[in-house]
Coordinates of C-alpha atoms and ligand atoms in Angstrom, one line a residue:
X1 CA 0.0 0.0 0.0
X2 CA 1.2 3.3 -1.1
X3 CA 1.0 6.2 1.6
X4 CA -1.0 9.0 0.3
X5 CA 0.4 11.7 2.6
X6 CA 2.8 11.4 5.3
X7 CA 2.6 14.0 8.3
X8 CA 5.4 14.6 11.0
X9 CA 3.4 16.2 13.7
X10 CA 5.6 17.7 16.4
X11 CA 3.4 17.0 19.6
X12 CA 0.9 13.9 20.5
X13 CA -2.3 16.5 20.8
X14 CA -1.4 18.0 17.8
X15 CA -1.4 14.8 15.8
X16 CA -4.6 13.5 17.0
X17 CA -5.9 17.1 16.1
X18 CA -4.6 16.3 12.7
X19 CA -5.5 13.2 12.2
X20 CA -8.9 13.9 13.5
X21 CA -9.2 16.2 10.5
X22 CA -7.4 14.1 7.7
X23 CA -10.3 11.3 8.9
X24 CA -13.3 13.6 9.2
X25 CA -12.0 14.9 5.1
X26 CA -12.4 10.9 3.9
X27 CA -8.4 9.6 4.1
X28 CA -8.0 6.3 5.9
X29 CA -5.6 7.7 8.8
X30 CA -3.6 6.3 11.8
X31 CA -1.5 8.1 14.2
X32 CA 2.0 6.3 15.4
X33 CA 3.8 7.0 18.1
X34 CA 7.4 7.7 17.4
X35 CA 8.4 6.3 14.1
X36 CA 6.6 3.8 13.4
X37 CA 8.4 -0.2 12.7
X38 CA 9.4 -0.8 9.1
X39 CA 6.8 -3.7 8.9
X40 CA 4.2 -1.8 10.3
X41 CA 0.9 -2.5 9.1
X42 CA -0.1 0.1 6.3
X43 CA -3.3 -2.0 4.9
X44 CA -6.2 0.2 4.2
X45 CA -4.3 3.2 5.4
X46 CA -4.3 6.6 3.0
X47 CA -1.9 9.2 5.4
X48 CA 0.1 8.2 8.5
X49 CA 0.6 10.8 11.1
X50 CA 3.8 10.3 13.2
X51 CA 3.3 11.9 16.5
X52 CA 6.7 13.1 17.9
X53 CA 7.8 15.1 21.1
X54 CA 9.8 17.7 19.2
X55 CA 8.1 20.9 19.9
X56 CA 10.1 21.9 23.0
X57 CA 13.9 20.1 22.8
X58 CA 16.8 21.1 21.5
X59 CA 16.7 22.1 17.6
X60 CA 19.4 19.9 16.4
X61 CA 16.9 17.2 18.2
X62 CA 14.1 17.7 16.5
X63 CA 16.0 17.6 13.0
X64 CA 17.3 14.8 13.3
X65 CA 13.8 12.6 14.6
X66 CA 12.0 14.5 12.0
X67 CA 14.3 13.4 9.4
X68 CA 13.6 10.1 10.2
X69 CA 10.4 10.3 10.1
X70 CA 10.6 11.5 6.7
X71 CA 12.7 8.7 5.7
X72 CA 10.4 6.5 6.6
X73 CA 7.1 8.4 5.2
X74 CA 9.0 8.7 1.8
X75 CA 10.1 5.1 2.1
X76 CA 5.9 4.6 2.2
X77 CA 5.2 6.3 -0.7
X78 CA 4.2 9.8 0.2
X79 CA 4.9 12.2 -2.2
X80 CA 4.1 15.2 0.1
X81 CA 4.7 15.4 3.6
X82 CA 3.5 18.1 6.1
X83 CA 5.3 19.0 8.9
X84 CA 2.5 19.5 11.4
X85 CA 3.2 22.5 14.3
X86 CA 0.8 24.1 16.5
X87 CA -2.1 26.6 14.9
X88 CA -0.4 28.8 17.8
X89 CA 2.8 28.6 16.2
X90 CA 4.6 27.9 19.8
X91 CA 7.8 27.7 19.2
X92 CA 11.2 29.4 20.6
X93 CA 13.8 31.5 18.7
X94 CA 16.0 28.8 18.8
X95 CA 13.0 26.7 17.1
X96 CA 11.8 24.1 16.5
X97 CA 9.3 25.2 13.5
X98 CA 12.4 27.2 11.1
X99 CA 15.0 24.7 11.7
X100 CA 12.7 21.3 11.1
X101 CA 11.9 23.2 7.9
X102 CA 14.5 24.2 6.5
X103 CA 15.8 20.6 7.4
X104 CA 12.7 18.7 5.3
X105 CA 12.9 21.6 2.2
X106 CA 16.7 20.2 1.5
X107 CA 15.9 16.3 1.8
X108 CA 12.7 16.9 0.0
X109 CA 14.4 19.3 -2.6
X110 CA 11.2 21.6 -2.1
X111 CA 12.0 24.9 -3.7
X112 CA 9.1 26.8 -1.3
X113 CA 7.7 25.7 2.0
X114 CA 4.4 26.8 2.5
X115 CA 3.6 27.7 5.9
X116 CA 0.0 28.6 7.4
X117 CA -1.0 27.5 10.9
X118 CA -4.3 28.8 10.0
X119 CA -7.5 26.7 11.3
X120 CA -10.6 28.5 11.1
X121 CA -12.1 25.8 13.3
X122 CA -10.7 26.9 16.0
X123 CA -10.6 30.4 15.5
X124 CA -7.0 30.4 14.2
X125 CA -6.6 32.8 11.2
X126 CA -3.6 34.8 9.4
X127 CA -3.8 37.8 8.1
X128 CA -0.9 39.7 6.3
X129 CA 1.1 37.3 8.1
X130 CA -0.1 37.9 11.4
X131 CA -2.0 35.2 13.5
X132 CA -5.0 35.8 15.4
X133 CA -6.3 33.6 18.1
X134 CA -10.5 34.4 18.2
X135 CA -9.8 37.9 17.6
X136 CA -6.9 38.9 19.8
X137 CA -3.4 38.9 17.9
X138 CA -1.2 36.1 19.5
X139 CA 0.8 38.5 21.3
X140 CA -2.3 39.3 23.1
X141 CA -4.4 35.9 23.7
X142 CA -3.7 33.7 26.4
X143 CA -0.3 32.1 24.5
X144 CA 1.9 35.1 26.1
X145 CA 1.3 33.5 29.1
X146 CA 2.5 29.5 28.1
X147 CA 4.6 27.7 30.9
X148 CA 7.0 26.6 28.2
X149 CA 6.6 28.7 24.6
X150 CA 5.2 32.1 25.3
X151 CA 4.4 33.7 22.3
X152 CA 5.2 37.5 22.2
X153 CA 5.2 38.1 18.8
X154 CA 1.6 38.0 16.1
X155 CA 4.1 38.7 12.9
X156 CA 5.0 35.2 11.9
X157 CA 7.7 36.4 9.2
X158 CA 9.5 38.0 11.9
X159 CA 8.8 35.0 14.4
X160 CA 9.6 32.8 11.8
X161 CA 12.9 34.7 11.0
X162 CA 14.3 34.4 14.3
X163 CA 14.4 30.6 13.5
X164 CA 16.0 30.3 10.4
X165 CA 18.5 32.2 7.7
X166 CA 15.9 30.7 4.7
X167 CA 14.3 34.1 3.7
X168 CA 10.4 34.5 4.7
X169 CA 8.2 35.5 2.1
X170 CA 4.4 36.6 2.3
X171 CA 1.6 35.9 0.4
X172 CA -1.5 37.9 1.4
X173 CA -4.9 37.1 1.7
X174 CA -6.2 38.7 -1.9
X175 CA -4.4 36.4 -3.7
X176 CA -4.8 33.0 -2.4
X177 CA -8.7 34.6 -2.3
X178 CA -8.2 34.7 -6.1
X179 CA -7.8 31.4 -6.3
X180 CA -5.0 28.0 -7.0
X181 CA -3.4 30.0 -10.3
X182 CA -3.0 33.1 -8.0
X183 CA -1.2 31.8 -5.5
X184 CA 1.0 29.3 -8.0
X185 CA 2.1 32.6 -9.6
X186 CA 2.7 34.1 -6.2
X187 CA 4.7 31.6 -4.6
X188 CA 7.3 30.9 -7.8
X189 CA 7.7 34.7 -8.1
X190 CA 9.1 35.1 -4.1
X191 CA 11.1 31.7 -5.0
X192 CA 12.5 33.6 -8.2
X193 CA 13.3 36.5 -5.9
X194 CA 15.4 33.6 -3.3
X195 CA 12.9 33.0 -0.7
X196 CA 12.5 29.7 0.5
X197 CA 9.6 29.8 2.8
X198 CA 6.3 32.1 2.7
X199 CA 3.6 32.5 5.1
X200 CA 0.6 32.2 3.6
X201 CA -2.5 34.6 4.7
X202 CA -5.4 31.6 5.1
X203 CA -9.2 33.2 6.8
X204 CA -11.3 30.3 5.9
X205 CA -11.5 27.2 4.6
X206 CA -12.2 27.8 1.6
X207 CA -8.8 29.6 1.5
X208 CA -7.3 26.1 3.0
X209 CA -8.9 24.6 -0.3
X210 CA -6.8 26.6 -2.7
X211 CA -3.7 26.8 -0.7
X212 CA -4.0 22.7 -0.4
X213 CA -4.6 22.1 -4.0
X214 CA -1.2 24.3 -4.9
X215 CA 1.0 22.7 -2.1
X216 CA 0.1 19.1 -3.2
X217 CA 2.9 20.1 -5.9
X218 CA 5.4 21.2 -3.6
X219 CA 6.9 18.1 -1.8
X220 CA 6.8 19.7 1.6
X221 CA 4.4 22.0 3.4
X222 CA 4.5 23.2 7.0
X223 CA 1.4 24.0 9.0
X224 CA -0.9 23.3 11.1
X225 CA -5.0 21.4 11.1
X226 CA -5.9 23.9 8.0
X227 CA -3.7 22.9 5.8
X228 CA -4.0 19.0 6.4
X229 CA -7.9 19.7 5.2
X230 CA -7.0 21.5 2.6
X231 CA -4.2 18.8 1.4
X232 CA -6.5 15.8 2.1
X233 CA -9.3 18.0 0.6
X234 CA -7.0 18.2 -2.7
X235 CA -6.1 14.5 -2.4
X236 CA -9.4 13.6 -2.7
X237 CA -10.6 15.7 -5.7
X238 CA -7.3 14.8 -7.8
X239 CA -8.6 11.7 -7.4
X240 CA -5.7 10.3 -5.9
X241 CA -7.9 8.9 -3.1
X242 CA -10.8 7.5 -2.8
X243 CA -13.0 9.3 -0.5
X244 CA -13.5 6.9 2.6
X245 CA -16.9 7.4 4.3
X246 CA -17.1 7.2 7.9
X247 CA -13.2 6.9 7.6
X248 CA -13.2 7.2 11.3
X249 CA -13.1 4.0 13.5
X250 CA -16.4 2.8 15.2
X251 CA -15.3 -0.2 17.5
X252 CA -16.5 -2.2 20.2
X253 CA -17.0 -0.8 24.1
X254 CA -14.3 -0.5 26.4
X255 CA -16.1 0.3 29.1
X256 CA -14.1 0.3 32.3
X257 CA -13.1 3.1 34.9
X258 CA -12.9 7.3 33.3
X259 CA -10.4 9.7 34.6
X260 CA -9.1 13.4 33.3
X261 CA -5.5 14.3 34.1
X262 CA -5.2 18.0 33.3
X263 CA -1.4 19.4 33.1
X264 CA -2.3 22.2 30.6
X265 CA -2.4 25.9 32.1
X266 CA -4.1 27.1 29.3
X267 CA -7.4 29.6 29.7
X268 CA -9.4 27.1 28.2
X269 CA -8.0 24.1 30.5
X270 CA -8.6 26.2 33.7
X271 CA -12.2 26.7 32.7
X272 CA -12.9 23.0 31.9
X273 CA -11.5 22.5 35.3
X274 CA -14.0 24.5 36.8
X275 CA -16.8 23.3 34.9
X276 CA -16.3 19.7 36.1
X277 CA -16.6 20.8 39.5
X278 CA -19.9 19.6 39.4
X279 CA -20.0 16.5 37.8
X280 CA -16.5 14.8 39.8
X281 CA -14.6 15.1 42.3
X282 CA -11.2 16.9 41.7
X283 CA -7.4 16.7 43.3
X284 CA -5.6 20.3 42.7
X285 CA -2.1 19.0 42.9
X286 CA 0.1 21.8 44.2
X287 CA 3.2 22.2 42.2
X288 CA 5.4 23.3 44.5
X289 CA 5.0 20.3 46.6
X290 CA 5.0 17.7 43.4
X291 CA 8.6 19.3 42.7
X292 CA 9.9 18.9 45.8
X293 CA 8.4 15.2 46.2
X294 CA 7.3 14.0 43.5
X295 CA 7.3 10.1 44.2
X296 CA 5.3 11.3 47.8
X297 CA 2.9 13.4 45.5
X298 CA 1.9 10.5 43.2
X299 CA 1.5 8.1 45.8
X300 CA -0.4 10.4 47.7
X301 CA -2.7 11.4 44.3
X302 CA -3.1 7.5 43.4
X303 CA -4.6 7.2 47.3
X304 CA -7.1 9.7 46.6
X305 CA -8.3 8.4 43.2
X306 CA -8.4 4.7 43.9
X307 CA -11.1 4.3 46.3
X308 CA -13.0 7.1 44.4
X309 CA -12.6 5.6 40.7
X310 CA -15.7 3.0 41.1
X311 CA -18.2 5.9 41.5
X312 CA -17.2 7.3 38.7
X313 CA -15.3 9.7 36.5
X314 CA -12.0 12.1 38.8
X315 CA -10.1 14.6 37.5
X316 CA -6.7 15.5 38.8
X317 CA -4.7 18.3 38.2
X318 CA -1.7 20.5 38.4
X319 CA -2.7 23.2 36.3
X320 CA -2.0 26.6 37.3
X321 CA -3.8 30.0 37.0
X322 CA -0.8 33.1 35.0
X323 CA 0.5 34.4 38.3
X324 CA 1.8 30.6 39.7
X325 CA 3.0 29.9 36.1
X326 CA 5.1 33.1 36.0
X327 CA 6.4 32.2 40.0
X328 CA 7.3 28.8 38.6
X329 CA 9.1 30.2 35.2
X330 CA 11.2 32.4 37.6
X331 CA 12.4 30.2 39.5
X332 CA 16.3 28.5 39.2
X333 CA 14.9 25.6 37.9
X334 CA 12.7 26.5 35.6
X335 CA 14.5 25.1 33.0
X336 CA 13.2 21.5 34.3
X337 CA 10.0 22.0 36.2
X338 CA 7.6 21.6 33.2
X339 CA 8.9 18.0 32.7
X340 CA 9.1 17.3 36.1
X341 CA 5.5 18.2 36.3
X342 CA 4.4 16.1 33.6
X343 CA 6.6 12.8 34.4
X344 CA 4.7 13.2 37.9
X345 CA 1.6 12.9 35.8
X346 CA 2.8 10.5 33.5
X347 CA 3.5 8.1 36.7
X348 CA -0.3 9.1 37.7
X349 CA -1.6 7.7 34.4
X350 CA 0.2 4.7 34.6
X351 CA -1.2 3.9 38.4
X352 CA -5.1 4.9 37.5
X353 CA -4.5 2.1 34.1
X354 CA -3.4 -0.2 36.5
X355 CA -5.8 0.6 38.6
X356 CA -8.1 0.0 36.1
X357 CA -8.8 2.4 34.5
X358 CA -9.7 2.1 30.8
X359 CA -10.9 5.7 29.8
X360 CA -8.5 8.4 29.9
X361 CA -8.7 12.1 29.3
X362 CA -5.4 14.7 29.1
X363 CA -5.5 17.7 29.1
X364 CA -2.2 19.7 27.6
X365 CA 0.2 18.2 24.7
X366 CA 3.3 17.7 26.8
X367 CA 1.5 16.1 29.3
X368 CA -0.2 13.8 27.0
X369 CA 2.8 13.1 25.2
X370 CA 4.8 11.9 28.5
X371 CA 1.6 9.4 29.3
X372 CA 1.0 8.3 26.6
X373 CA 4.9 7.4 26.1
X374 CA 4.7 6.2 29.8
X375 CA 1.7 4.2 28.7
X376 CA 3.8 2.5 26.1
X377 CA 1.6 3.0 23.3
X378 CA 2.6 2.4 19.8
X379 CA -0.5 4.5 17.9
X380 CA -3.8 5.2 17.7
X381 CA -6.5 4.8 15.6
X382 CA -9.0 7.4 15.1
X383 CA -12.7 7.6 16.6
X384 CA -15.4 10.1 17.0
X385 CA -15.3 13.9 16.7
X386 CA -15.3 15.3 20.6
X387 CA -14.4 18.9 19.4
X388 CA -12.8 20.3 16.8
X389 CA -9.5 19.2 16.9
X390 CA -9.8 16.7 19.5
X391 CA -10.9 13.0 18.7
X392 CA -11.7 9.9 20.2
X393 CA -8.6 7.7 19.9
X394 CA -8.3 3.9 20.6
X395 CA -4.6 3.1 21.7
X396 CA -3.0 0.4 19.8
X397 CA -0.7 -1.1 22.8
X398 CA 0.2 -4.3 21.8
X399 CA -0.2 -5.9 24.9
X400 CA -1.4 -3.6 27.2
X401 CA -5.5 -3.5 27.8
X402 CA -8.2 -1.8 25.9
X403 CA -7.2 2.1 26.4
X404 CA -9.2 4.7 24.9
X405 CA -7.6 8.1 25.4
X406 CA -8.8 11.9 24.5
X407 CA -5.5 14.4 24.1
X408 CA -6.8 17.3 24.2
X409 CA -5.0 20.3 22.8
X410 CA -4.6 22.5 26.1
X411 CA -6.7 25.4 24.2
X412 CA -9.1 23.2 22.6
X413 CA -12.9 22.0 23.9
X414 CA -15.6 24.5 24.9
X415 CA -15.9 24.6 28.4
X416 CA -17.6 21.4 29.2
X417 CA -15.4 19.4 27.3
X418 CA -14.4 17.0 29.8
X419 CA -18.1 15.8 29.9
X420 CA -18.9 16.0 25.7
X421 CA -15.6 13.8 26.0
X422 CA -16.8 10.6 28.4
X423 CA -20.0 10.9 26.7
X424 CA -18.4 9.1 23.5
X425 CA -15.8 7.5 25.6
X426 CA -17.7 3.9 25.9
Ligands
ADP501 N1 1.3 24.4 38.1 C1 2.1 24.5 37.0 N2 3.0 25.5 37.0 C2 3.9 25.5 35.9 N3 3.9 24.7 34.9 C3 3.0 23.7 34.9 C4 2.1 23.5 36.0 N4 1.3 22.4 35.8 C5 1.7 21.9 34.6 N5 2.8 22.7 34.1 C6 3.5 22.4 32.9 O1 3.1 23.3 31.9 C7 3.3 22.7 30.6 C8 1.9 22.7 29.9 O2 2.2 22.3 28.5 P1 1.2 21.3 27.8 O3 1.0 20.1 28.6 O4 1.8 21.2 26.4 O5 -0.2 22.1 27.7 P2 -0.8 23.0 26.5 O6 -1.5 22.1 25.6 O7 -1.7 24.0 27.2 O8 0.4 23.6 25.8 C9 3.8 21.3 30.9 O9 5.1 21.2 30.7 C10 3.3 21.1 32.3 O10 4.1 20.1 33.0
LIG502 O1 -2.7 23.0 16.2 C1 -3.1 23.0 17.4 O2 -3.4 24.1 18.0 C2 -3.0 21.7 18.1 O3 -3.1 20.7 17.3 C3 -1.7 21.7 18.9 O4 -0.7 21.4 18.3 C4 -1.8 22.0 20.3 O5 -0.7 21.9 21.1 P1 -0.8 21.9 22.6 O6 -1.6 23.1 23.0 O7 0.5 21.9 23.2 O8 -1.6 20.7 23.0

């Protein structure tokens, strides 16, 4: 089987988000965690999304684990393969977004990387290169105030030339509104003036559409859920795939025990939180202490959920309102504590699933990705809609039990998320 498109997606949330949409647009999809093994099974399967932890380590890092991943995409068949980042763009000078790039547009001999982390579902639009969460410019919405990637800047050419030498071209809204030939022109004119990248302006789908259908002939895009519709979107009408109805997996019940683990601090996160309030009970880890103990902390959280899990659905949490996350950023360790946090959580999943616990939310993509890498899960495949952006996923562990899983993006989900989520977790 030939892969239709390959995606490197540089967070575990991020890829479900992505794979969620490639499924809901009609392409067959799975989500692997890490690079997948050579044999793996691609029967049946239009686009594999391989779900790495790249989005906060060292540049040279991510490089190199994306490049595999290319390898092996390309080795698959796929002609195109999009580099999937968040539709927040979080990222640091240092990286991770310019660098993994510029690294794919040399192995993929791509003349112009198309970048747009555009997704009008969830509010996520770019306008003369600037990004706008809802309607606040980044700079402004709740991304300045990240734990790990605080975004300070809206003008993605200059965000995205703090990360790279490439030269950052724009194209602006009117033309990719004028359609696929418009933007074809645009893009080889700023390659024939020696850049190598452009940010491209992207308000709604339909926008998505055209910039899709063009960057199907490039052989490496960068972006975020918007631009994996547009690309399956174009897939599909080249005719390249067939269009798979209900492409999502309905399976069996799982049943078994429900708990949330929240490690995001995002706005949206925090008011999920409270909305739960009535429908669980909840354990407010304190970070602080977790730092300072964090086998004591675990051991004390997994005594409070295990008598409690039979009644039904907990949530625990270390999520922290701005003013904590800007004590905990200025502390000497800084550097450390967001991982240390979400190992503590990680070592929380793994004692609720062996508790017995078969229905797992996270909340936060660095979280997720250290439990579900604690979980020792090797992918997912892909279930109901719970949000835009945030599916339904059914591990494939091998030999671990039955585990369905929600990762939700940390600013994703309306506020009662948590319960829209167990309601199609069966
Ligand atoms: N109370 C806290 N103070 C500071 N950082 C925290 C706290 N709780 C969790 N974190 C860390 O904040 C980061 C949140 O990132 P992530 O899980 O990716 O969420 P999001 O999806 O919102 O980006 C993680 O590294 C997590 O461990
Ligand atoms: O594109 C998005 O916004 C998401 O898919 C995503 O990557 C979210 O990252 P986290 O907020 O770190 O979960």
């Amino acid at each position: 089987m030939t892969l239709a498109l390959g995606c490197i997606a540089d967070d575990y949330t991020g890829a479900s988000d992505l794979a969620n949409t490639l499924a809901r647009q009609g392409l067959r999809t799975v989500q692997t965690i890490g690079l997948p093994a050579a044999a793996f099974d691609l029967s049946g399967v239009d686009a594999v999304v391989v779900a790495l932890k790249s989005r906060s380590i060292p540049a040279a890092e991510a490089v190199a684990a994306s490049q595999a991943a290319e390898v092996w995409l390309r080795q698959k068949g796929a002609d195109h393969v999009l580099f999937k980042i968040c539709s927040t763009f979080d990222s640091t000078d240092a990286g991770n977004i310019g660098p993994v790039s510029d690294a794919l547009r040399d192995s993929g001999a791509c003349p112009m990387v198309v970048v747009t982390p555009a997704f009008p579902g969830t509010g996520r639009t770019v306008f003369q290169g600037n990004l706008f969460v809802g309607v606040m410019p980044l700079n402004e919405s709740p991304l300045k105030d990240h734990p790990l990637n605080p975004m300070h800047d809206a003008n993605l050419m200059r965000v995205l030339s703090r990360q790279t030498a490439t030269r950052i071209g724009l194209v602006p809204l009117q033309i990719v509104d004028a359609g696929p030939d418009a933007l074809r022109a645009k893009l080889a004119q700023l390659q024939a003036e020696g850049f190598g990248m452009a940010i491209v302006d992207a308000v709604f789908d339909r926008h998505l559409l055209t910039i899709g259908a063009v960057t199907l002939g490039y052989t490496v895009s960068t972006g975020a859920s918007g631009l994996g519709l547009g690309l399956a979107a174009a897939l599909i009408a080249s005719g390249r795939v067939a269009k798979a109805e209900g492409a999502a997996a309905a399976e069996a019940p799982v049943g078994g025990q429900a708990a949330i683990l929240a490690g995001s601090c995002s706005a949206a996160t925090l008011a999920q939180i409270d909305a739960f309030a009535g429908q669980g009970p909840i354990l407010r880890l304190d970070a602080e202490r977790l730092l300072a103990d964090a086998e004591a902390e675990v051991a004390a959280a997994l005594d409070w959920a295990k008598p409690r899990l039979a009644a039904g659905p907990l949530l625990i949490a270390s999520s922290a309102a701005p003013d904590q996350v800007a004590a905990m950023r200025a502390r000497p360790d800084a550097e450390s504590t967001g991982h240390r946090i979400e190992q503590a959580m990680a070592a929380i999943a793994e004692g609720l699933v062996q508790a017995g616990t078969r229905r797992l939310i996270v909340a936060g993509g660095e979280t997720s990705g250290a439990v579900v890498d604690r979980l020792s899960i090797s992918g997912f495949r892909i279930g109901a809609e719970i949000a835009p952006g945030v599916p339904v996923l059914r591990a494939m562990s091998g030999q671990g039990p039955d585990l369905l899983m929600a990762l939700k993006s940390g600013n994703f989900g309306g506020t009662d998320f948590f319960t829209d989520a167990l309601a199609l977790m069966h």
